[in-house]
């Protein structure tokens, strides 16, 4: 078990380069099932969730080769099994995205409840409702979910609430369904649009991905996509956003390179409202810590609203802002639990209910031993430890490694005092 030892309180400065988005790369791996030939994916972050997805696909019969530093070639033509490995599936949520393409191609998939970060229940009812509307049957057998279909047919499906992975997997299945599918109240995250863009370049007929209504003309069960160029994973907006928050707290001058500022519009608007001066270029952002940070209320929303994945890092920011801030987490239940540890570091927080908390600031944070509960709260603790005076130990680094490629290397480049130890 590895941990980070962090000595906080020092100013940061320099440049950091953002890697490929976890939540785009994982879905491109899943999409490989729809292709006839091997596909090449560039700018893949070398993170634990990608390694789990690789193992999962290999277990089904795919051949995956790392052909460059961040490039993978995936040949899914040899897939013969459709029962997802129980242990691996339980380790990351994106495993559930494989259901759509496997069901469309093979007519049967079984899997346990998909794992990943634990915040609330994270049900799969939207997946079940969507696939049933496309003609699939669903049952639970021996602790596994089983989806079966003859031929998936196009459907007009409205999501009760927008879901990122459910939108993606239904979109992937609709590519090989019979007839037209319309997905309404779909999630609009940039990773979904990027996924559709690549599928379309390979023969899929998807319109308006990235909006709330996506229309897909199915090619039929026996069709396969043909890739004629590599796909390139878009920059990780959550990694970029986390560095932007860190820079607003601690940097004398921080430049965040190879990012897409337009994907961070909501975060930038919040930081500016709190008194931070953010300079934006076409693919870079520059930020430094202002004299004073002002409290403000935060409400997480689906894209293009404030991302739930930046709620924990932004709450660290709010502990250093003057006044009273309300945090309202609307996307997930139980995504405020890390605040109990944050309070132990000196933050003054009243947790009102599973969705709402009030933060009073500014309060000095002090170093202590903390454990990463999940990917994003784990990184938030690293940010808190860098703000805090003294030494902190962040345990369970595996959770952070699930989503960020060697984060300590990037942090050291901008002067952070952080060390990975066994
Ligand atoms: N929901 C249901 N029923 C379902 C599916 C979702 O009620 O069948 C609810 C969820 O419980 C939640 C809401 O819908 O309250 C939205 O959840 P969503 O399904 O959009 O989340 P997800 O697809 O499971 C993805 C990302 C998360 C990110 C959320 C929200 C991946 C692999 N995961 O999860 O990313 O927080 O969208 O943007 O794409 C992370 O990267 O650390 C992470 C947690």
XYZ file of C-alpha atoms and ligand atoms in Angstrom:
466
model
C 0.000 0.000 0.000
C 1.521 3.293 -1.054
C 1.028 6.662 0.573
C 1.952 10.282 -0.026
C 3.942 12.273 2.503
C 3.241 15.952 1.986
C 4.727 19.035 3.629
C 2.336 21.897 2.979
C 2.189 25.637 3.188
C 4.733 26.394 0.438
C 3.948 28.543 -2.621
C 3.778 26.803 -5.996
C 4.863 28.023 -9.426
C 5.638 26.743 -12.905
C 3.909 24.812 -15.652
C 1.875 21.644 -15.688
C 0.725 19.612 -18.708
C -2.708 17.994 -18.563
C -3.146 14.353 -19.603
C -5.960 12.585 -21.427
C -9.399 12.387 -19.822
C -10.076 9.203 -17.867
C -13.770 9.380 -18.638
C -13.174 9.665 -22.374
C -10.397 7.063 -22.650
C -12.385 4.410 -20.752
C -15.363 4.810 -23.086
C -13.152 4.582 -26.195
C -11.824 1.266 -24.856
C -15.428 0.059 -24.467
C -16.325 1.338 -27.943
C -13.595 -0.854 -29.484
C -16.111 -3.743 -29.283
C -18.037 -2.149 -32.186
C -15.059 -2.205 -34.556
C -14.057 -4.752 -37.144
C -10.356 -3.862 -37.150
C -7.951 -2.891 -34.378
C -8.276 0.720 -33.239
C -5.520 2.993 -31.997
C -6.151 5.313 -29.067
C -3.666 8.099 -28.314
C -3.191 10.259 -25.218
C -4.473 7.506 -22.912
C -3.710 8.299 -19.249
C -1.734 5.510 -17.553
C -4.067 5.117 -14.598
C -5.439 2.192 -12.638
C -8.987 2.359 -14.072
C -7.540 2.056 -17.594
C -5.490 -0.958 -16.487
C -8.682 -2.549 -15.064
C -10.578 -1.854 -18.314
C -7.699 -3.428 -20.246
C -7.827 -6.553 -18.056
C -11.600 -6.734 -18.397
C -11.503 -6.569 -22.209
C -8.607 -9.020 -22.396
C -10.613 -11.428 -20.237
C -13.340 -11.333 -22.900
C -10.846 -12.127 -25.667
C -9.640 -8.725 -26.905
C -5.960 -8.185 -27.705
C -4.532 -4.933 -26.357
C -1.015 -3.680 -27.046
C 0.676 -0.598 -25.695
C 2.284 0.788 -28.838
C 3.616 4.082 -27.476
C 4.026 6.014 -24.225
C 0.290 6.811 -24.014
C -0.957 4.895 -27.058
C -2.857 1.620 -27.098
C -4.005 -0.579 -29.955
C -7.146 -2.624 -29.257
C -8.256 -5.548 -31.372
C -11.712 -6.663 -30.228
C -12.320 -9.030 -33.155
C -11.434 -12.038 -30.984
C -13.986 -11.347 -28.242
C -15.904 -14.544 -27.589
C -17.118 -14.124 -23.993
C -19.663 -11.652 -22.652
C -19.618 -12.434 -18.918
C -17.679 -9.620 -17.271
C -15.169 -10.726 -14.645
C -16.805 -10.185 -11.268
C -13.819 -8.923 -9.316
C -12.610 -6.475 -11.965
C -16.112 -5.144 -12.710
C -16.584 -4.329 -9.052
C -13.504 -2.112 -9.063
C -14.619 0.660 -11.424
C -17.903 2.095 -12.594
C -17.008 2.477 -16.284
C -17.137 -1.335 -16.601
C -20.905 -0.906 -17.038
C -20.357 0.951 -20.323
C -19.338 -2.376 -21.919
C -22.931 -3.617 -21.628
C -24.199 -1.582 -24.625
C -21.661 -2.598 -27.269
C -21.528 -6.250 -26.078
C -25.308 -6.557 -26.042
C -25.603 -5.032 -29.514
C -22.946 -7.346 -30.957
C -23.554 -10.622 -29.074
C -27.103 -10.386 -27.660
C -26.114 -11.292 -24.105
C -24.087 -9.760 -21.246
C -23.757 -10.636 -17.586
C -22.062 -8.626 -14.870
C -22.207 -7.996 -11.122
C -23.195 -4.586 -9.785
C -20.489 -2.277 -11.203
C -18.162 -0.821 -8.604
C -16.172 2.388 -8.470
C -16.299 5.278 -6.078
C -18.791 4.820 -3.288
C -21.088 7.785 -2.953
C -24.631 6.693 -2.364
C -26.260 3.777 -4.048
C -25.345 4.357 -7.742
C -28.194 2.229 -9.150
C -28.493 0.912 -12.743
C -32.243 1.346 -13.245
C -31.748 3.790 -16.131
C -29.629 1.240 -17.986
C -32.267 -1.434 -17.465
C -35.128 0.834 -18.587
C -33.204 1.957 -21.683
C -32.149 -1.506 -22.837
C -35.638 -2.903 -22.154
C -37.090 -0.194 -24.359
C -34.680 -1.354 -27.075
C -36.072 -4.867 -26.758
C -33.650 -6.479 -24.293
C -34.703 -8.679 -21.366
C -33.212 -8.162 -17.921
C -32.966 -10.560 -14.986
C -30.884 -11.080 -11.869
C -29.310 -14.513 -11.481
C -26.754 -15.784 -8.943
C -25.874 -12.249 -7.841
C -25.358 -11.114 -11.446
C -27.322 -8.887 -13.789
C -28.113 -10.542 -17.127
C -29.157 -8.623 -20.248
C -30.357 -10.614 -23.285
C -31.697 -9.594 -26.649
C -32.301 -11.055 -30.060
C -31.794 -7.958 -32.124
C -31.758 -4.598 -30.390
C -34.201 -2.228 -32.029
C -34.098 1.547 -32.077
C -36.232 3.272 -29.446
C -37.355 6.669 -28.256
C -36.057 6.785 -24.695
C -36.209 9.567 -22.131
C -33.812 9.486 -19.188
C -35.586 10.136 -15.907
C -32.407 11.973 -14.893
C -29.380 12.558 -17.120
C -26.717 9.906 -16.603
C -23.264 10.022 -18.172
C -22.477 6.312 -18.417
C -26.074 5.334 -19.263
C -26.103 7.873 -22.123
C -22.797 6.508 -23.389
C -23.662 2.838 -23.257
C -27.107 3.295 -24.835
C -25.533 5.435 -27.555
C -22.964 2.697 -28.235
C -25.633 -0.003 -28.420
C -27.834 2.129 -30.699
C -25.000 2.295 -33.251
C -25.588 -1.409 -34.066
C -29.339 -1.480 -33.335
C -32.022 -1.916 -35.996
C -33.571 1.487 -36.785
C -33.476 4.901 -35.211
C -32.868 5.656 -31.517
C -33.619 8.984 -29.880
C -32.143 9.585 -26.422
C -33.861 12.452 -24.611
C -32.704 14.280 -21.476
C -29.298 12.780 -22.253
C -26.118 13.849 -20.461
C -24.148 16.557 -22.329
C -20.589 16.049 -21.021
C -17.813 16.861 -23.548
C -16.526 13.272 -23.334
C -19.833 12.066 -24.840
C -19.541 14.432 -27.773
C -15.921 13.391 -28.312
C -16.879 9.704 -28.229
C -19.626 10.248 -30.833
C -17.270 12.267 -32.997
C -14.847 9.356 -33.240
C -17.600 6.794 -33.844
C -18.983 8.950 -36.667
C -15.544 9.137 -38.270
C -15.690 5.334 -38.410
C -19.145 5.040 -39.972
C -21.614 5.525 -37.107
C -24.565 7.858 -37.617
C -24.929 9.853 -34.408
C -26.342 13.357 -34.397
C -26.341 16.009 -31.690
C -24.226 14.184 -29.096
C -23.284 16.789 -26.487
C -26.887 18.043 -26.425
C -29.875 16.724 -24.475
C -31.375 14.955 -27.491
C -29.153 12.493 -29.331
C -30.381 10.755 -32.490
C -28.693 7.597 -33.739
C -29.425 5.745 -36.981
C -28.628 2.114 -36.232
C -26.475 0.205 -38.714
C -27.795 -3.234 -37.733
C -26.357 -6.041 -35.639
C -23.962 -7.385 -38.268
C -22.419 -4.061 -39.238
C -19.028 -3.069 -37.789
C -17.312 0.276 -37.584
C -14.128 0.766 -39.601
C -11.569 3.072 -38.113
C -9.380 4.919 -40.580
C -7.527 7.147 -38.110
C -6.427 6.968 -34.467
C -8.658 8.467 -31.817
C -7.123 11.066 -29.523
C -8.341 11.325 -25.932
C -9.410 14.882 -25.047
C -7.679 16.697 -22.147
C -8.915 15.803 -18.685
C -11.051 18.740 -17.533
C -11.147 17.428 -13.953
C -7.345 17.220 -13.716
C -7.057 20.693 -15.275
C -9.759 22.035 -12.930
C -7.989 20.583 -9.898
C -4.736 22.335 -10.850
C -6.671 25.537 -11.440
C -8.103 25.335 -7.927
C -4.675 24.478 -6.492
C -3.119 27.442 -8.331
C -5.831 29.777 -7.019
C -4.901 28.701 -3.503
C -1.130 28.516 -3.614
C 0.517 29.653 -6.839
C 2.602 32.738 -7.411
C 2.248 31.902 -11.120
C 0.888 28.638 -12.545
C 0.352 27.834 -16.209
C -1.858 24.851 -17.039
C -1.047 23.604 -20.525
C -2.799 21.322 -23.029
C -6.254 21.821 -21.577
C -9.604 22.922 -23.011
C -10.611 26.067 -21.045
C -14.105 26.034 -22.599
C -14.781 22.768 -20.728
C -14.088 24.578 -17.450
C -16.298 27.621 -17.955
C -18.387 27.030 -14.833
C -15.353 26.538 -12.566
C -13.670 29.641 -14.011
C -16.851 31.690 -13.396
C -16.901 30.495 -9.765
C -13.216 31.279 -9.215
C -13.622 34.741 -10.727
C -16.623 35.410 -8.500
C -14.426 34.474 -5.523
C -11.809 37.037 -6.544
C -9.367 34.941 -8.609
C -7.909 36.383 -11.799
C -7.876 33.643 -14.437
C -6.106 34.249 -17.741
C -7.312 31.983 -20.543
C -5.674 31.100 -23.876
C -6.801 28.683 -26.583
C -5.346 25.633 -24.798
C -3.894 27.009 -21.590
C -4.924 28.743 -18.390
C -2.791 30.926 -16.134
C -3.641 31.583 -12.534
C -2.159 32.901 -9.301
C -3.385 33.303 -5.747
C -5.061 36.672 -5.119
C -4.673 38.690 -1.893
C -8.096 37.665 -0.691
C -10.626 34.952 -1.564
C -14.326 35.612 -1.038
C -16.869 32.992 0.016
C -19.589 31.951 -2.426
C -22.249 29.270 -2.759
C -21.642 26.178 -4.861
C -24.249 23.950 -6.458
C -23.099 20.977 -8.536
C -24.960 20.232 -11.758
C -24.707 18.144 -14.884
C -22.510 19.650 -17.599
C -22.274 22.537 -18.424
C -22.955 23.213 -14.736
C -20.362 22.910 -11.987
C -18.979 19.315 -12.086
C -19.609 17.109 -9.081
C -16.077 15.742 -9.636
C -14.660 19.159 -8.667
C -16.908 19.655 -5.660
C -14.366 18.282 -3.155
C -11.360 20.275 -4.459
C -13.517 23.420 -4.609
C -14.669 22.877 -1.034
C -10.994 22.944 0.017
C -10.793 26.276 -1.799
C -13.836 27.540 0.119
C -12.185 26.752 3.473
C -9.697 29.505 2.556
C -12.304 32.043 1.385
C -13.578 34.784 3.689
C -17.177 34.333 4.798
C -19.843 31.647 4.698
C -20.251 29.325 1.691
C -22.983 26.794 1.132
C -22.101 23.632 -0.782
C -25.053 21.869 -2.392
C -24.162 18.525 -4.004
C -27.141 17.748 -6.229
C -25.764 14.925 -8.410
C -24.848 12.211 -5.892
C -25.955 11.191 -2.411
C -23.153 10.755 0.086
C -20.477 12.774 -1.711
C -19.747 15.018 1.282
C -18.396 12.381 3.626
C -14.769 13.385 3.081
C -15.675 16.625 4.912
C -15.510 14.781 8.236
C -11.741 14.367 7.703
C -11.435 17.886 6.380
C -12.885 19.132 9.656
C -10.187 17.151 11.488
C -7.636 19.168 9.479
C -9.081 22.363 10.933
C -11.842 23.280 8.479
C -14.943 24.793 9.998
C -17.813 22.967 8.330
C -21.397 22.195 9.306
C -22.677 19.185 7.401
C -26.432 19.811 7.206
C -27.524 16.629 5.394
C -26.087 14.213 2.781
C -26.347 16.942 0.133
C -25.605 20.224 1.890
C -22.843 21.705 4.002
C -21.839 25.167 5.170
C -18.175 26.161 5.167
C -16.889 29.066 7.250
C -13.575 30.583 6.222
C -10.827 31.306 6.141
C -9.479 28.693 8.532
C -5.867 27.524 8.695
C -5.569 23.794 7.934
C -3.046 21.596 9.701
C -1.366 18.445 8.468
C -2.554 15.004 9.611
C -3.053 11.379 8.529
C -5.895 10.971 6.057
C -7.156 8.205 3.817
C -8.338 8.702 0.219
C -11.947 7.551 0.086
C -12.253 7.861 -3.714
C -10.511 9.394 -6.727
C -11.660 12.988 -6.452
C -11.855 13.358 -2.660
C -8.406 11.710 -2.587
C -6.952 14.455 -4.751
C -8.855 17.050 -2.717
C -7.023 15.757 0.369
C -3.713 16.181 -1.457
C -4.698 19.798 -2.181
C -5.739 20.269 1.465
C -2.406 18.812 2.609
C -0.516 21.219 0.328
C -2.456 24.137 1.826
C -2.025 22.881 5.402
C 0.887 23.816 7.616
C 3.066 20.846 8.518
C 3.211 17.215 7.470
C 0.335 15.100 6.178
C 0.177 11.476 5.172
C -2.389 10.546 2.535
C -3.086 6.806 2.590
C -4.777 4.612 -0.015
C -3.063 6.268 -2.954
C -4.542 3.527 -5.186
C -7.754 5.574 -5.279
C -5.865 8.630 -6.582
C -3.932 6.470 -9.059
C -7.272 5.266 -10.446
C -7.791 8.693 -11.977
C -4.483 10.585 -12.186
C -1.246 9.510 -13.851
C 1.647 9.953 -11.395
C 0.127 13.079 -9.905
C 3.079 13.551 -7.534
C 5.422 13.992 -10.509
C 3.333 16.885 -11.846
C 3.035 18.399 -8.382
C 6.794 18.208 -7.772
C 7.372 20.069 -11.054
C 5.557 23.061 -9.587
C 7.504 22.949 -6.282
C 5.163 20.841 -4.174
C 6.827 18.919 -1.379
C 5.250 15.484 -1.954
C 6.786 12.025 -1.820
C 5.337 8.599 -2.668
C 6.409 5.911 -0.197
C 5.612 2.210 0.177
N -28.427 7.300 -11.564
C -29.582 6.600 -11.297
N -29.817 5.463 -12.003
C -28.956 4.997 -12.943
C -27.774 5.716 -13.221
C -27.529 6.883 -12.514
O -30.374 6.987 -10.451
O -29.249 3.952 -13.544
C -28.159 8.542 -10.818
C -26.881 8.490 -9.987
O -27.079 7.825 -8.774
C -26.600 9.963 -9.828
C -27.057 10.551 -11.161
O -27.892 9.577 -11.751
O -27.374 10.480 -8.792
C -25.969 10.886 -12.140
O -25.032 9.819 -12.204
P -24.345 9.368 -13.551
O -24.987 8.088 -13.990
O -24.283 10.496 -14.510
O -22.882 9.028 -13.054
P -21.984 7.907 -13.666
O -22.272 7.799 -15.108
O -22.043 6.711 -12.817
C -20.009 9.468 -14.410
C -18.553 9.570 -14.121
C -18.357 10.092 -12.702
C -19.037 11.444 -12.583
C -20.509 11.332 -12.980
C -21.234 12.652 -12.998
C -17.603 7.787 -15.429
C -16.949 6.464 -15.438
N -17.954 8.252 -14.236
O -20.541 8.545 -13.459
O -16.977 10.247 -12.544
O -18.954 11.886 -11.262
O -20.628 10.745 -14.286
O -20.601 13.544 -13.834
O -17.796 8.400 -16.465
C -14.910 10.081 -11.443
O -14.386 10.174 -12.554
O -14.247 10.126 -10.374
C -16.366 9.927 -11.360
C -16.979 9.558 -10.263
